[in-house]
Amino acid sequence: MVVEERYMSNSIYSHHKRILYTLLAGLICLSLSCNTTKYLKKDEHLLVKNKVTLKSDKPIPNKGERKDNLSKIIIQKPNSDAVDILPFKTPFKLWHYNHRYEKRHKHDSLLPKSVERPAILDTTLIPRSIQNMKNYLFNQGYFYASIQDTVIYSYKKAVVKYDISAGNNYLINKINYDVNDSNILFLLQATKDVSVLQKEKQFTYSMLEDERSRITSVMRNNGYYKFTQENVTFTIDTFDKTLFRNIESPFESAINFIKLAKHKTTPTIDINTIIRLADDTAAYKQFTIASVNVYPDFEDAEDLKDSTMIKRTIDSINFKYHHEYVHAKVLYEHIYIAPGNVYSQADYDKTYTKLNELGIFQYVRIDARENRKNRGTIDYNIYLTQSKKHDLNFNVETSKGSTYSLGTSVGANFRDKNFAHGANLLTIGVSGGLEWVYNENKGTKILDHFDLLTKFYGINASLDFPKFLAPVASSLFDNSNLPHTIIGGGENVLDRVNYFTLVNTSANFAYSWHQNQSITWTFAPAFINIIRLPVETDSFKKVLSTNAYLKNSYKPNFIEGQNISFTYDNSIKKHGINYSFLKLGLEEAGALLGAVNELGFALNDLYNLQFAQYAKFDFDARHYFTFPRSVFALHFYGGVGVPYDKSPTLPYIKQYFAGGPYSLRGWPIRTLGPGSYFNDSVKINQIDRTGDIKLEFNGEYRFPIAPLFAGAVKMNGAFFADMGNIWLAKADSSYPGGEFRLKTFGQTLAADMGIGLRFDIASFLTVRLDIGVPVKKPYVHQNGGWVFDKLDFYNSAWRKDNVIPVVTIGYPF
């Protein structure tokens, strides 16, 4: 009874403390807010908000985006909020200005970035803002928008409302071409299906700019070297001629207008695309390529006249060297312009891109000039400045992890970017590290408390050929998307001291190519992993003897298979605004060896191979909603691995795990799952929690906080929530509740919430600190696993078990 009363007393005390802190925070924010108008004169009002409402008789496409754009072009803005996450909009920069008002207002021109003078309402700027809005809406196809402004005064503050009635925008009715050159007219009509101007589409003026760019691109890709956007003009006819079918009957026309208004019919426009001869008649002339000269180790202009240079010619393309830095054949395969071809801007761009992708040149410059002797032809000079051939990088890291108390790792990477003079990228990396666990009950000196937990080391190498190496014809691929060929291999050792030593020997053969700017494919027709455990202690064997799943996971294995992955990333195309990322991967192992094994069995047991058989599907989907000062990122990823035939489980290195800095941040790495399984008696530094199925969903709201060190470091913040888990594909008595079942899926999901800080150092390195707290535990069977009622941040024992800090490099996704 005494214990219960003490608990109630502590709970009441904690409750009162929370109320006190909340009231204190509210009073601080309120005092900061009141301080913002302290020094305003009698007739002055602080602009605290611009409110924009947008309506129309018909639904407005992308209404939210258009409202944001309208808000951005309002001339006078309120004072900025240094932190957008508080319940009160508190302009800290203005508060900072008023805090030292006597000093600041005398030196307004010398204000630092952390200070702002008050945004005093200037009503003369409202008409100009309205005109900006009307211009924007006009360009969006709303030709007759009306805007009503209202100023709401409250004490010394003001809110300006802009009520916008956009009206209806126009639909495209007809697209006509007015071109007096038959070849150009043919090109335009042949490509009109990919035009943004299409019948029944809602019209915006930005469409005309897009169409002007498209036409110019079509022309320049078909030999019209001097054709520019200035050669394309448009006229727009908003007069709906169907309203005047009988021009002699004005009564009928009036009736038609009444019907149009009554039924709110969307008006239409006709667009005329006009291409006429300009002052420079060469804009209508098709150019061909006269010569192509390549300087692979260009030094200066003297190279153009140096007769001692090495010269080679491949298919009329001339190569001129001081020394053969890279084989001319390699460069030839990455050049898409050739003498005799019609000029094409696309071929120029592909050549520039592909030569840069070789990674062996510091600068790539392609100079195109009209040949003065042979009008209508172009001479190309390609200047390539070689970069440093070798580089060697070292890295040393010290860290604290969830499964260890102290860790250190070292690594070195050597790269030869022009191996064997073929622009082949040779990479060799070596790494190693140690992890210790802290034992407070051992020894008396500080160093005696640390026990060595893990040793790991390895060497890996790869060779990337900028060409397609295969026994099949390269003509199967588009020349500009020819795959790279990648061969790699390595050996890595994981020594879990006092338990086991695992050796993974790997090799792979793969192709990688870009389908376009957004889509990349990778295909590995063959990869191999050889898993060995040369050392197993008696204590580890004892654990395996009672756990069939672990025994099958850690057994020696031979893995041979193939995989393919598809990656879609439109961040460049969308200029980093509301962009998406999708990666899909499919992997299979054991089918080929299974067929070989069956053949051997058919030949009277000639051989009997031991190998893994499984199929895996992985996915990683992300979408980023970008706002003026923040980003909301969504992430859904996971995978399914299914062992089949003679393999009861996936090999250990192919299994999934959950928890840690790039997963569910409310749990240490590899300590969650599978399913609702939980066993406190098993040491986390002994056995990793793994599974055959993984599903995770992450959401993160990212926002700026403040620049540090004169802007060299940007401190950003984040709120995040994670949900997911791992599961077994088949039930296993060693992990009760660990299998995936739809009936218990909701219960077995884990969830956490948290906050984070990110320090962006010179836009080069991001150090991330996250603190995650579990809010749904799949192994808690009350209240569906939700544990909000158990949160107790004032209890040190609870914090030790539930507050998970993570310090790492880079964003989680």
Coordinates of N, CA, C and O in Angstrom, one line a residue, residues 1 35 39 45 95 108 265-266 356 385 417 468 568 574 584 744 769 793 801 812:
M1 N 0.8 -1.2 0.0 CA 0.0 0.0 0.0 C 0.9 1.3 0.0 O 0.6 2.2 -0.7
N35 N 6.4 41.1 -27.9 CA 7.6 42.0 -28.1 C 7.7 42.4 -29.5 O 8.4 43.4 -29.8
Y39 N 8.0 48.5 -30.7 CA 8.6 49.8 -31.1 C 7.9 50.4 -32.3 O 8.5 51.2 -33.0
H45 N 1.4 49.1 -38.5 CA 0.9 47.8 -38.2 C 1.9 46.8 -38.7 O 2.4 46.9 -39.8
W95 N 12.3 39.4 -33.1 CA 12.5 39.5 -31.7 C 14.0 39.9 -31.4 O 14.2 40.7 -30.5
D108 N 20.6 50.0 -39.8 CA 19.7 49.0 -40.5 C 20.5 48.3 -41.7 O 20.2 47.2 -42.0
T265 N -20.0 26.4 -70.0 CA -19.2 25.7 -70.9 C -17.8 26.3 -70.9 O -17.6 27.5 -71.0
T266 N -16.8 25.5 -70.9 CA -15.4 26.0 -70.9 C -15.1 26.5 -72.3 O -15.2 25.8 -73.3
N356 N 32.4 12.4 -70.5 CA 32.5 12.7 -69.1 C 32.3 11.5 -68.2 O 33.0 11.4 -67.1
T385 N 41.0 17.2 -71.4 CA 42.1 17.4 -70.4 C 42.2 16.3 -69.4 O 41.2 16.1 -68.7
K417 N 41.8 4.9 -62.6 CA 40.7 5.3 -63.4 C 40.9 5.0 -64.9 O 40.0 5.2 -65.7
F468 N 30.6 -3.2 -73.5 CA 29.7 -4.4 -73.3 C 30.6 -5.6 -73.7 O 30.9 -5.9 -74.9
Y568 N 14.4 3.8 -60.8 CA 13.8 5.0 -61.4 C 14.0 6.2 -60.4 O 13.7 6.1 -59.2
K574 N 12.9 16.6 -62.2 CA 11.9 17.4 -61.4 C 12.7 18.5 -60.7 O 12.0 19.3 -59.9
L584 N 13.5 -1.7 -57.8 CA 13.0 -3.1 -57.7 C 14.1 -4.0 -58.0 O 14.9 -3.8 -59.0
T744 N -2.4 -12.0 -37.9 CA -1.7 -11.4 -36.8 C -0.8 -10.2 -37.3 O 0.0 -9.7 -36.5
L769 N 22.1 13.0 -35.8 CA 21.7 12.5 -34.4 C 20.2 12.3 -34.3 O 19.5 13.3 -34.5
F793 N 9.4 9.7 -19.6 CA 10.7 10.3 -19.8 C 11.4 10.7 -18.6 O 12.6 11.0 -18.6
D801 N 16.1 1.8 -21.2 CA 15.6 0.7 -22.0 C 14.9 1.1 -23.3 O 14.7 0.3 -24.2
P812 N 18.8 8.9 -43.4 CA 18.3 7.5 -43.4 C 17.8 7.1 -44.8 O 17.8 5.9 -45.1

